[in-house]
Short mmCIF file of C-alpha atoms in Angstrom, two decimals:
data_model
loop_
_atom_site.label_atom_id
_atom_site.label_comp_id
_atom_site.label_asym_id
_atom_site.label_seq_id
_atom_site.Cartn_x
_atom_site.Cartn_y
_atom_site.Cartn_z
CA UNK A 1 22.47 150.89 -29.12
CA UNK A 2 26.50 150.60 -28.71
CA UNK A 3 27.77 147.27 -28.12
CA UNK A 4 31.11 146.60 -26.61
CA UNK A 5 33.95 144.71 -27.73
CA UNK A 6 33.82 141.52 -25.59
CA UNK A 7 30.52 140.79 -25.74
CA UNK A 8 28.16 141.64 -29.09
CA UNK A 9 24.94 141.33 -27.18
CA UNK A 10 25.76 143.14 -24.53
CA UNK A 11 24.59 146.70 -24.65
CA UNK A 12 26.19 149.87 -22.44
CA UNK A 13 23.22 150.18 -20.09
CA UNK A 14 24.08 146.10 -19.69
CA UNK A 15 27.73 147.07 -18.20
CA UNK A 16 26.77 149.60 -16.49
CA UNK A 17 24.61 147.56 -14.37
CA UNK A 18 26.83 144.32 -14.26
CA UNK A 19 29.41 147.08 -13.11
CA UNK A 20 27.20 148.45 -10.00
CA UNK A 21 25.90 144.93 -8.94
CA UNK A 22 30.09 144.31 -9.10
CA UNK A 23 30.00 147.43 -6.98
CA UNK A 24 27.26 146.43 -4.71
CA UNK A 25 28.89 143.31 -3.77
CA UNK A 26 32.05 144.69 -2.95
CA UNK A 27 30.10 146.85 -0.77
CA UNK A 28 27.90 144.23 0.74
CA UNK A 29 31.59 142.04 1.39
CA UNK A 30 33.04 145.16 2.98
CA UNK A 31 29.99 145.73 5.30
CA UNK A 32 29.93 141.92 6.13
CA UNK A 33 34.03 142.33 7.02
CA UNK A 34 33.28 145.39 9.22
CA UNK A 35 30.65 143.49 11.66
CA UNK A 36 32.70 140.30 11.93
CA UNK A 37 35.52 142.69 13.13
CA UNK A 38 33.48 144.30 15.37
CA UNK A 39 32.16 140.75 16.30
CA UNK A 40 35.96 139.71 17.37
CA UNK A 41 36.97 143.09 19.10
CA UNK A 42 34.36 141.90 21.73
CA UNK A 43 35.49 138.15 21.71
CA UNK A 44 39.32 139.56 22.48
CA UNK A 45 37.87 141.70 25.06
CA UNK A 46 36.02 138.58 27.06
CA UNK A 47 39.17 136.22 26.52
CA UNK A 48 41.62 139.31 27.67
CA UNK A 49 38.82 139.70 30.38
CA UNK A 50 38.80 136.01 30.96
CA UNK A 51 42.31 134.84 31.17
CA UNK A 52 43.28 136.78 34.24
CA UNK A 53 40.23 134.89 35.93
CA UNK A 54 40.41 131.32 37.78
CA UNK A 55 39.35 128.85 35.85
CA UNK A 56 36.38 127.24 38.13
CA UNK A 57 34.80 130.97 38.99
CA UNK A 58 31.71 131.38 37.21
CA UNK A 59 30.59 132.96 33.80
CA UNK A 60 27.35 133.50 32.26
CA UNK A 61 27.02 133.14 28.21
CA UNK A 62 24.11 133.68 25.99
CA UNK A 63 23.74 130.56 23.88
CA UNK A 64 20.60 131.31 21.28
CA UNK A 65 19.20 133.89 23.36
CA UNK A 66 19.62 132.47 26.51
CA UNK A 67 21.86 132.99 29.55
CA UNK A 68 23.85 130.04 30.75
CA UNK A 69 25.72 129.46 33.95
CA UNK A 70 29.05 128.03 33.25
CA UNK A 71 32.60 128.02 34.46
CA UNK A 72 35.66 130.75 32.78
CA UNK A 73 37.31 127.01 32.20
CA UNK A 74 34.49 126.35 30.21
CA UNK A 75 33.62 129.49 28.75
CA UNK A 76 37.36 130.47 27.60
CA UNK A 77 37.88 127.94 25.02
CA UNK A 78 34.61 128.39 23.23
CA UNK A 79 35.56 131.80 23.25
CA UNK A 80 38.98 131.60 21.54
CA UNK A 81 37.52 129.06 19.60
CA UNK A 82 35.37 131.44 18.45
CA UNK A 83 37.60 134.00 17.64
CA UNK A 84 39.10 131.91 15.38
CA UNK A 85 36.30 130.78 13.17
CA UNK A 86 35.17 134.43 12.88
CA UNK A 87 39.08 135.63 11.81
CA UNK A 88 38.93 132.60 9.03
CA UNK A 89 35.69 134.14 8.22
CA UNK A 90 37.54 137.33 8.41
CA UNK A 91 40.12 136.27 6.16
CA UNK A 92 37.78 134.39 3.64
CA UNK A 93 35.48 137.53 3.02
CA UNK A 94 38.81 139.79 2.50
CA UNK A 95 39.46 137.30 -0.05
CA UNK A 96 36.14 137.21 -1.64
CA UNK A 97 36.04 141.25 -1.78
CA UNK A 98 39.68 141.14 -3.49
CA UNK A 99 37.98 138.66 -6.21
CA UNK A 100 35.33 140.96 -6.67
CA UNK A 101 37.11 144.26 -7.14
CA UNK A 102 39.72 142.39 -9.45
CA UNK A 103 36.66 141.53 -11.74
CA UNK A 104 35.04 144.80 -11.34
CA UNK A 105 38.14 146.00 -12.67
CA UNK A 106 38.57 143.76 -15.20
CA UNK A 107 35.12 144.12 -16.51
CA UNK A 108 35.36 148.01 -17.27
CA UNK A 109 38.85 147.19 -19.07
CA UNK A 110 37.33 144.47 -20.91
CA UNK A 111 34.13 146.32 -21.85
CA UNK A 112 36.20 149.74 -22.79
CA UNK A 113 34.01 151.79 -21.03
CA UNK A 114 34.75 154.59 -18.31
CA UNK A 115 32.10 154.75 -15.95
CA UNK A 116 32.31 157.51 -13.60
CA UNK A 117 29.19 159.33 -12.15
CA UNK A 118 27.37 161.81 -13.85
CA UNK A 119 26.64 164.38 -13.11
CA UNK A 120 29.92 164.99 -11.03
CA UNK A 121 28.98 164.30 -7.20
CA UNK A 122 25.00 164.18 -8.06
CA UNK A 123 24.76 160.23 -7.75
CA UNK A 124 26.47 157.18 -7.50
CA UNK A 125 25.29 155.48 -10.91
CA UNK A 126 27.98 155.31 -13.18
CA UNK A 127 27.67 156.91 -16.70
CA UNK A 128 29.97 157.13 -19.40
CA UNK A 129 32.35 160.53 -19.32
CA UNK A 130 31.85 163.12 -21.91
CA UNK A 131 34.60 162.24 -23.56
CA UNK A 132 33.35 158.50 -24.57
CA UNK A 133 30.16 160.31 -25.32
CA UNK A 134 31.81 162.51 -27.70
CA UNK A 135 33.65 160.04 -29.03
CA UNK A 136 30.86 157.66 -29.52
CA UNK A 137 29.10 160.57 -31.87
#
């Protein structure tokens, strides 16, 4: 079994699969990112919706599954208030998935291999390329 540099007891199938779980994550923070977005389009839609309203008309919410009567002067402020705590959420996951893909990045540097799939376009696992497999002979 090859070992890398960084780590002695760490063998290549071991980096390979800390690399896709690095992978996965960014994938599972950039899937989380795209329903929070979508999750905000429709807030800005209902405020836009909302603001050209009076404020003592009524407006109908779901709240855990269950429709509520309320005013747009009620309704409006949750709303944007809302919208806010899902763009921090927004901005925190961005910042998360940044994180990730910088150590993904640093972990194939750091463990000197080149993981690219293999066979070209059959997969998505990573292998090493035939050059470090040639080289490793």
């Amino acid at each position: 079994m090859a070992e890398t540099k960084g780590d002695d007891n760490i063998t290549e199938s071991e980096v390979i699969e800390r690399y896709q779980r690095m992978q996965n994550q960014c994938q599972a923070f950039a899937n989380k990112i795209a329903e929070f977005e979508a999750d905000l389009a429709e807030h800005e839609m209902v405020i836009k919706t909302l603001k050209d309203l009076s404020e003592d008309r009524k407006a109908y919410r779901f709240i855990n599954g269950v429709l509520v009567e309320k005013t747009v002067g009620a309704v409006l402020p949750d709303t944007e208030g809302n919208a806010e705590q899902i763009k921090q959420v927004i901005a925190k996951f961005k910042s998360e998935l940044e994180n990730t893909e910088n150590q993904a990045v640093a972990w194939k540097v750091r463990s000197q291999a080149v993981l690219a799939p293999w066979p070209p376009f059959a997969s998505q696992t990573p292998r090493l390329t035939r050059q470090e497999q040639t080289s490793r002979s």
